[in-house]
PDB file of C-alpha atoms and ligand atoms in Angstrom:
ATOM      1  CA  MET A  22     121.924  84.489  73.851  1.00 70.00           C
ATOM      2  CA  THR A  23     122.686  81.673  76.345  1.00 79.00           C
ATOM      3  CA  THR A  24     119.632  79.653  77.323  1.00 94.00           C
ATOM      4  CA  ILE A  25     118.969  79.125  81.012  1.00 97.00           C
ATOM      5  CA  ASP A  26     116.458  76.527  82.156  1.00 97.00           C
ATOM      6  CA  PRO A  27     113.546  78.473  83.774  1.00 96.00           C
ATOM      7  CA  ALA A  28     113.391  76.042  86.718  1.00 97.00           C
ATOM      8  CA  LEU A  29     117.108  76.616  87.374  1.00 98.00           C
ATOM      9  CA  PHE A  30     116.603  80.393  87.099  1.00 97.00           C
ATOM     10  CA  ARG A  31     113.831  80.254  89.711  1.00 97.00           C
ATOM     11  CA  GLN A  32     115.849  77.948  91.966  1.00 97.00           C
ATOM     12  CA  VAL A  33     119.005  80.061  91.815  1.00 98.00           C
ATOM     13  CA  LEU A  34     117.249  83.415  92.247  1.00 98.00           C
ATOM     14  CA  GLY A  35     115.132  81.921  95.048  1.00 98.00           C
ATOM     15  CA  HIS A  36     118.334  81.656  97.091  1.00 98.00           C
ATOM     16  CA  TYR A  37     118.599  85.438  97.073  1.00 98.00           C
ATOM     17  CA  PRO A  38     116.381  86.768  99.886  1.00 98.00           C
ATOM     18  CA  THR A  39     114.213  89.834  99.397  1.00 98.00           C
ATOM     19  CA  GLY A  40     112.088  92.021 101.571  1.00 98.00           C
ATOM     20  CA  VAL A  41     108.350  92.093 100.883  1.00 98.00           C
ATOM     21  CA  ALA A  42     106.595  95.305  99.859  1.00 98.00           C
ATOM     22  CA  VAL A  43     103.019  96.077  98.872  1.00 98.00           C
ATOM     23  CA  ILE A  44     102.564  98.488  95.976  1.00 98.00           C
ATOM     24  CA  THR A  45      99.365 100.505  96.367  1.00 98.00           C
ATOM     25  CA  ALA A  46      97.516 102.898  94.080  1.00 98.00           C
ATOM     26  CA  THR A  47      94.196 104.701  94.066  1.00 98.00           C
ATOM     27  CA  GLY A  48      91.245 102.474  93.165  1.00 97.00           C
ATOM     28  CA  GLU A  49      87.522 103.123  93.007  1.00 94.00           C
ATOM     29  CA  ASP A  50      86.589 101.884  96.476  1.00 93.00           C
ATOM     30  CA  ALA A  51      89.709 100.280  97.891  1.00 96.00           C
ATOM     31  CA  PRO A  52      93.279 100.726  96.642  1.00 98.00           C
ATOM     32  CA  HIS A  53      94.772  98.511  93.941  1.00 98.00           C
ATOM     33  CA  THR A  54      97.508  96.420  95.539  1.00 98.00           C
ATOM     34  CA  MET A  55     100.209  93.994  94.524  1.00 98.00           C
ATOM     35  CA  VAL A  56     102.835  92.235  96.645  1.00 98.00           C
ATOM     36  CA  VAL A  57     106.368  92.501  95.252  1.00 98.00           C
ATOM     37  CA  GLY A  58     109.786  91.181  96.183  1.00 98.00           C
ATOM     38  CA  SER A  59     111.445  93.269  93.487  1.00 98.00           C
ATOM     39  CA  PHE A  60     111.220  96.613  95.289  1.00 98.00           C
ATOM     40  CA  THR A  61     114.615  98.298  95.509  1.00 98.00           C
ATOM     41  CA  SER A  62     116.288 101.545  96.379  1.00 98.00           C
ATOM     42  CA  VAL A  63     117.737 103.106  93.204  1.00 98.00           C
ATOM     43  CA  SER A  64     119.087 106.635  93.717  1.00 98.00           C
ATOM     44  CA  LEU A  65     119.509 109.093  96.598  1.00 98.00           C
ATOM     45  CA  ASP A  66     119.901 112.268  94.505  1.00 98.00           C
ATOM     46  CA  PRO A  67     117.368 112.478  92.988  1.00 98.00           C
ATOM     47  CA  PRO A  68     115.405 110.125  95.286  1.00 98.00           C
ATOM     48  CA  LEU A  69     114.349 107.178  93.115  1.00 98.00           C
ATOM     49  CA  VAL A  70     113.034 103.711  93.951  1.00 98.00           C
ATOM     50  CA  GLY A  71     111.994 100.875  91.662  1.00 98.00           C
ATOM     51  CA  PHE A  72     110.124  97.600  91.313  1.00 99.00           C
ATOM     52  CA  LEU A  73     109.394  95.109  88.522  1.00 98.00           C
ATOM     53  CA  PRO A  74     105.803  94.096  87.732  1.00 98.00           C
ATOM     54  CA  GLY A  75     105.371  91.122  85.424  1.00 98.00           C
ATOM     55  CA  LYS A  76     103.869  91.800  81.990  1.00 98.00           C
ATOM     56  CA  THR A  77     101.009  89.421  82.840  1.00 98.00           C
ATOM     57  CA  SER A  78     100.106  91.403  85.967  1.00 98.00           C
ATOM     58  CA  THR A  79      96.494  92.562  85.776  1.00 97.00           C
ATOM     59  CA  THR A  80      97.024  95.062  88.580  1.00 98.00           C
ATOM     60  CA  TRP A  81     100.041  96.913  87.152  1.00 98.00           C
ATOM     61  CA  PRO A  82      98.080  98.609  84.313  1.00 98.00           C
ATOM     62  CA  LEU A  83      95.577  99.895  86.905  1.00 98.00           C
ATOM     63  CA  ILE A  84      98.435 101.261  89.026  1.00 98.00           C
ATOM     64  CA  GLU A  85     100.193 102.769  85.994  1.00 98.00           C
ATOM     65  CA  ALA A  86      97.008 104.586  84.939  1.00 98.00           C
ATOM     66  CA  THR A  87      96.991 106.535  88.234  1.00 98.00           C
ATOM     67  CA  GLY A  88     100.504 107.906  87.629  1.00 98.00           C
ATOM     68  CA  HIS A  89     101.493 107.334  91.253  1.00 98.00           C
ATOM     69  CA  PHE A  90     102.133 104.433  93.618  1.00 98.00           C
ATOM     70  CA  GLY A  91     102.779 103.786  97.280  1.00 98.00           C
ATOM     71  CA  VAL A  92     105.390 101.413  98.682  1.00 98.00           C
ATOM     72  CA  ASN A  93     104.485  99.695 101.958  1.00 98.00           C
ATOM     73  CA  VAL A  94     107.169  97.527 103.554  1.00 98.00           C
ATOM     74  CA  LEU A  95     105.786  94.568 105.507  1.00 98.00           C
ATOM     75  CA  GLY A  96     107.014  93.373 108.888  1.00 98.00           C
ATOM     76  CA  ALA A  97     107.773  89.849 110.111  1.00 97.00           C
ATOM     77  CA  ASN A  98     104.328  89.696 111.791  1.00 95.00           C
ATOM     78  CA  HIS A  99     102.448  90.376 108.544  1.00 97.00           C
ATOM     79  CA  GLY A 100     102.254  86.792 107.227  1.00 96.00           C
ATOM     80  CA  ASP A 101      98.452  86.650 107.093  1.00 96.00           C
ATOM     81  CA  LEU A 102      98.200  90.155 105.624  1.00 97.00           C
ATOM     82  CA  CYS A 103     100.768  89.267 102.966  1.00 97.00           C
ATOM     83  CA  ARG A 104      98.988  86.041 101.970  1.00 96.00           C
ATOM     84  CA  GLN A 105      95.709  87.941 101.637  1.00 97.00           C
ATOM     85  CA  LEU A 106      97.273  90.718  99.554  1.00 98.00           C
ATOM     86  CA  ALA A 107      99.087  88.218  97.336  1.00 96.00           C
ATOM     87  CA  GLY A 108      95.803  86.364  96.682  1.00 96.00           C
ATOM     88  CA  LYS A 109      93.221  87.073  94.023  1.00 92.00           C
ATOM     89  CA  ALA A 110      89.941  87.760  95.818  1.00 89.00           C
ATOM     90  CA  ASP A 111      89.077  90.973  97.642  1.00 93.00           C
ATOM     91  CA  ARG A 112      92.675  91.714  98.640  1.00 96.00           C
ATOM     92  CA  MET A 113      91.882  94.777 100.769  1.00 97.00           C
ATOM     93  CA  ALA A 114      88.964  93.264 102.767  1.00 96.00           C
ATOM     94  CA  GLY A 115      89.419  94.324 106.399  1.00 96.00           C
ATOM     95  CA  VAL A 116      92.808  95.963 105.713  1.00 97.00           C
ATOM     96  CA  ASP A 117      93.233  99.441 107.255  1.00 98.00           C
ATOM     97  CA  TRP A 118      94.565 102.141 104.955  1.00 98.00           C
ATOM     98  CA  HIS A 119      94.601 105.889 104.571  1.00 98.00           C
ATOM     99  CA  VAL A 120      95.252 108.462 101.877  1.00 98.00           C
ATOM    100  CA  GLY A 121      98.739 109.886 102.420  1.00 95.00           C
ATOM    101  CA  GLU A 122      99.689 113.537 102.030  1.00 88.00           C
ATOM    102  CA  HIS A 123     100.503 113.074  98.342  1.00 94.00           C
ATOM    103  CA  GLY A 124      97.111 111.511  97.613  1.00 96.00           C
ATOM    104  CA  VAL A 125      98.561 107.997  97.472  1.00 98.00           C
ATOM    105  CA  PRO A 126      96.824 105.241  99.495  1.00 98.00           C
ATOM    106  CA  LEU A 127      99.062 103.679 102.144  1.00 98.00           C
ATOM    107  CA  LEU A 128      98.659 100.705 104.501  1.00 98.00           C
ATOM    108  CA  ASP A 129      98.322 101.641 108.198  1.00 97.00           C
ATOM    109  CA  GLU A 130     100.273  98.533 109.279  1.00 96.00           C
ATOM    110  CA  ALA A 131     103.375  99.069 107.100  1.00 98.00           C
ATOM    111  CA  LEU A 132     106.811  99.496 108.711  1.00 98.00           C
ATOM    112  CA  VAL A 133     107.699 102.247 106.282  1.00 98.00           C
ATOM    113  CA  THR A 134     105.808 103.929 103.462  1.00 98.00           C
ATOM    114  CA  ILE A 135     106.940 105.831 100.376  1.00 98.00           C
ATOM    115  CA  ALA A 136     104.681 107.867  98.082  1.00 98.00           C
ATOM    116  CA  CYS A 137     105.968 108.004  94.490  1.00 98.00           C
ATOM    117  CA  ARG A 138     105.253 109.527  91.128  1.00 98.00           C
ATOM    118  CA  ILE A 139     105.856 107.129  88.240  1.00 98.00           C
ATOM    119  CA  ALA A 140     108.910 108.648  86.578  1.00 98.00           C
ATOM    120  CA  TRP A 141     109.723 106.039  83.935  1.00 97.00           C
ATOM    121  CA  VAL A 142     108.663 102.569  82.814  1.00 98.00           C
ATOM    122  CA  HIS A 143     111.091 100.433  80.842  1.00 98.00           C
ATOM    123  CA  GLU A 144     110.630  97.044  79.221  1.00 98.00           C
ATOM    124  CA  ALA A 145     112.719  94.348  80.916  1.00 97.00           C
ATOM    125  CA  GLY A 146     112.070  90.985  79.258  1.00 97.00           C
ATOM    126  CA  ASP A 147     108.840  89.534  80.635  1.00 97.00           C
ATOM    127  CA  HIS A 148     108.690  92.330  83.245  1.00 98.00           C
ATOM    128  CA  HIS A 149     108.575  96.129  83.296  1.00 98.00           C
ATOM    129  CA  PHE A 150     111.126  98.099  85.258  1.00 98.00           C
ATOM    130  CA  VAL A 151     109.228 100.881  87.027  1.00 98.00           C
ATOM    131  CA  LEU A 152     111.140 103.834  88.408  1.00 98.00           C
ATOM    132  CA  GLY A 153     109.379 106.028  90.944  1.00 98.00           C
ATOM    133  CA  GLN A 154     110.334 109.495  92.137  1.00 98.00           C
ATOM    134  CA  ALA A 155     109.869 109.529  95.907  1.00 98.00           C
ATOM    135  CA  LEU A 156     107.590 112.419  96.916  1.00 98.00           C
ATOM    136  CA  GLY A 157     107.377 111.586 100.595  1.00 98.00           C
ATOM    137  CA  MET A 158     108.400 108.831 102.962  1.00 98.00           C
ATOM    138  CA  ALA A 159     108.058 107.901 106.626  1.00 97.00           C
ATOM    139  CA  VAL A 160     109.134 105.289 109.177  1.00 98.00           C
ATOM    140  CA  ARG A 161     105.864 104.256 110.819  1.00 97.00           C
ATOM    141  CA  ARG A 162     106.956 101.524 113.234  1.00 95.00           C
ATOM    142  CA  ASP A 163     110.286 100.039 114.212  1.00 91.00           C
ATOM    143  CA  GLY A 164     109.454  96.362 113.675  1.00 93.00           C
ATOM    144  CA  ALA A 165     111.476  93.514 112.174  1.00 95.00           C
ATOM    145  CA  PRO A 166     111.017  93.148 108.396  1.00 97.00           C
ATOM    146  CA  MET A 167     109.451  90.212 106.589  1.00 98.00           C
ATOM    147  CA  LEU A 168     111.818  88.331 104.274  1.00 98.00           C
ATOM    148  CA  PHE A 169     111.095  85.957 101.384  1.00 98.00           C
ATOM    149  CA  HIS A 170     113.586  83.169 100.676  1.00 98.00           C
ATOM    150  CA  LYS A 171     113.274  79.919  98.668  1.00 97.00           C
ATOM    151  CA  GLY A 172     109.497  80.345  98.445  1.00 95.00           C
ATOM    152  CA  ARG A 173     109.026  80.839 102.195  1.00 96.00           C
ATOM    153  CA  TYR A 174     108.358  83.825 104.453  1.00 96.00           C
ATOM    154  CA  GLY A 175     110.641  84.469 107.409  1.00 96.00           C
ATOM    155  CA  GLY A 176     112.253  87.120 109.580  1.00 95.00           C
ATOM    156  CA  PHE A 177     115.644  88.737 110.047  1.00 94.00           C
ATOM    157  CA  ALA A 178     118.148  87.422 112.621  1.00 92.00           C
ATOM    158  CA  PRO A 179     121.149  89.711 113.301  1.00 92.00           C
ATOM    159  CA  LEU A 180     124.608  88.077 113.385  1.00 94.00           C
ATOM    160  CA  GLY A 181     125.682  88.311 117.031  1.00 84.00           C
TER     161      GLY A 181
HETATM  162  C1  FMN B  18     106.713  87.349  98.041  1.00 58.71           C
HETATM  163  C2  FMN B  18     106.121  87.702  96.701  1.00 58.71           C
HETATM  164  C3  FMN B  18     106.824  88.513  95.833  1.00 58.71           C
HETATM  165  C4  FMN B  18     106.285  88.864  94.588  1.00 58.71           C
HETATM  166  N1  FMN B  18     107.003  89.694  93.765  1.00 58.71           N
HETATM  167  C5  FMN B  18     106.478  90.093  92.588  1.00 58.71           C
HETATM  168  C6  FMN B  18     107.172  91.016  91.757  1.00 58.71           C
HETATM  169  O1  FMN B  18     108.269  91.486  92.076  1.00 58.71           O
HETATM  170  N2  FMN B  18     106.599  91.359  90.566  1.00 58.71           N
HETATM  171  C7  FMN B  18     105.376  90.854  90.177  1.00 58.71           C
HETATM  172  O2  FMN B  18     104.907  91.190  89.098  1.00 58.71           O
HETATM  173  N3  FMN B  18     104.690  89.998  90.970  1.00 58.71           N
HETATM  174  C8  FMN B  18     105.203  89.609  92.154  1.00 58.71           C
HETATM  175  N4  FMN B  18     104.499  88.756  92.963  1.00 58.71           N
HETATM  176  C9  FMN B  18     103.180  88.290  92.513  1.00 58.71           C
HETATM  177  C10 FMN B  18     102.126  89.383  92.725  1.00 58.71           C
HETATM  178  O3  FMN B  18     101.936  89.600  94.122  1.00 58.71           O
HETATM  179  C11 FMN B  18     100.778  89.008  92.097  1.00 58.71           C
HETATM  180  O4  FMN B  18     100.403  87.742  92.504  1.00 58.71           O
HETATM  181  C12 FMN B  18     100.848  89.088  90.595  1.00 58.71           C
HETATM  182  O5  FMN B  18     101.138  90.427  90.262  1.00 58.71           O
HETATM  183  C13 FMN B  18      99.530  88.669  89.941  1.00 58.71           C
HETATM  184  O6  FMN B  18      98.472  89.441  90.408  1.00 58.71           O
HETATM  185  P1  FMN B  18      97.848  90.628  89.529  1.00 58.71           P
HETATM  186  O7  FMN B  18      97.337  90.024  88.266  1.00 58.71           O
HETATM  187  O8  FMN B  18      96.789  91.213  90.404  1.00 58.71           O
HETATM  188  O9  FMN B  18      98.964  91.619  89.259  1.00 58.71           O
HETATM  189  C14 FMN B  18     105.024  88.389  94.200  1.00 58.71           C
HETATM  190  C15 FMN B  18     104.299  87.573  95.087  1.00 58.71           C
HETATM  191  C16 FMN B  18     104.835  87.244  96.323  1.00 58.71           C
HETATM  192  C17 FMN B  18     104.038  86.381  97.256  1.00 58.71           C
END
């Protein structure tokens, strides 16, 4: 297999912008959460979405054990919320959330939310590829999305 320098891999892939989503799952008091840039739409029929948690993630096993997860897409005004949720300590302190109709915890502030059942987990190098069957979804507010590009958060600017 060809060897690619990890720093080059990060630099090159950092040029590809992503949205920012928060994966949520039922916890004891507050939901388990992890911020991901790897969320993606996978299939319309059947409705499938995916994301890739790293194998070193301490939160993914807690999410996996619940059998379900929520996807919460962040908006351009969610910088502080995102930094808190991507941190280590007390991620959900002061964050408003509710239990959605499929029993999955969802963030009140999200632009859109999707409740999923974990359909399939596949090994993908140093990550897992998680496929979720969408059980329910909703557009909650029509705001601009948050983007992540070259290690920085930003917003979306339409071309003319
Ligand atoms: C913008 C952004 C995107 C991220 N994308 C991913 C991702 O796709 N997969 C992943 O495992 N971690 C991702 N992370 C890191 C996680 O948010 C988290 O820090 C990591 O899972 C370690 O925390 P944990 O041990 O609680 O899982 C991302 C972080 C940020 C700020």
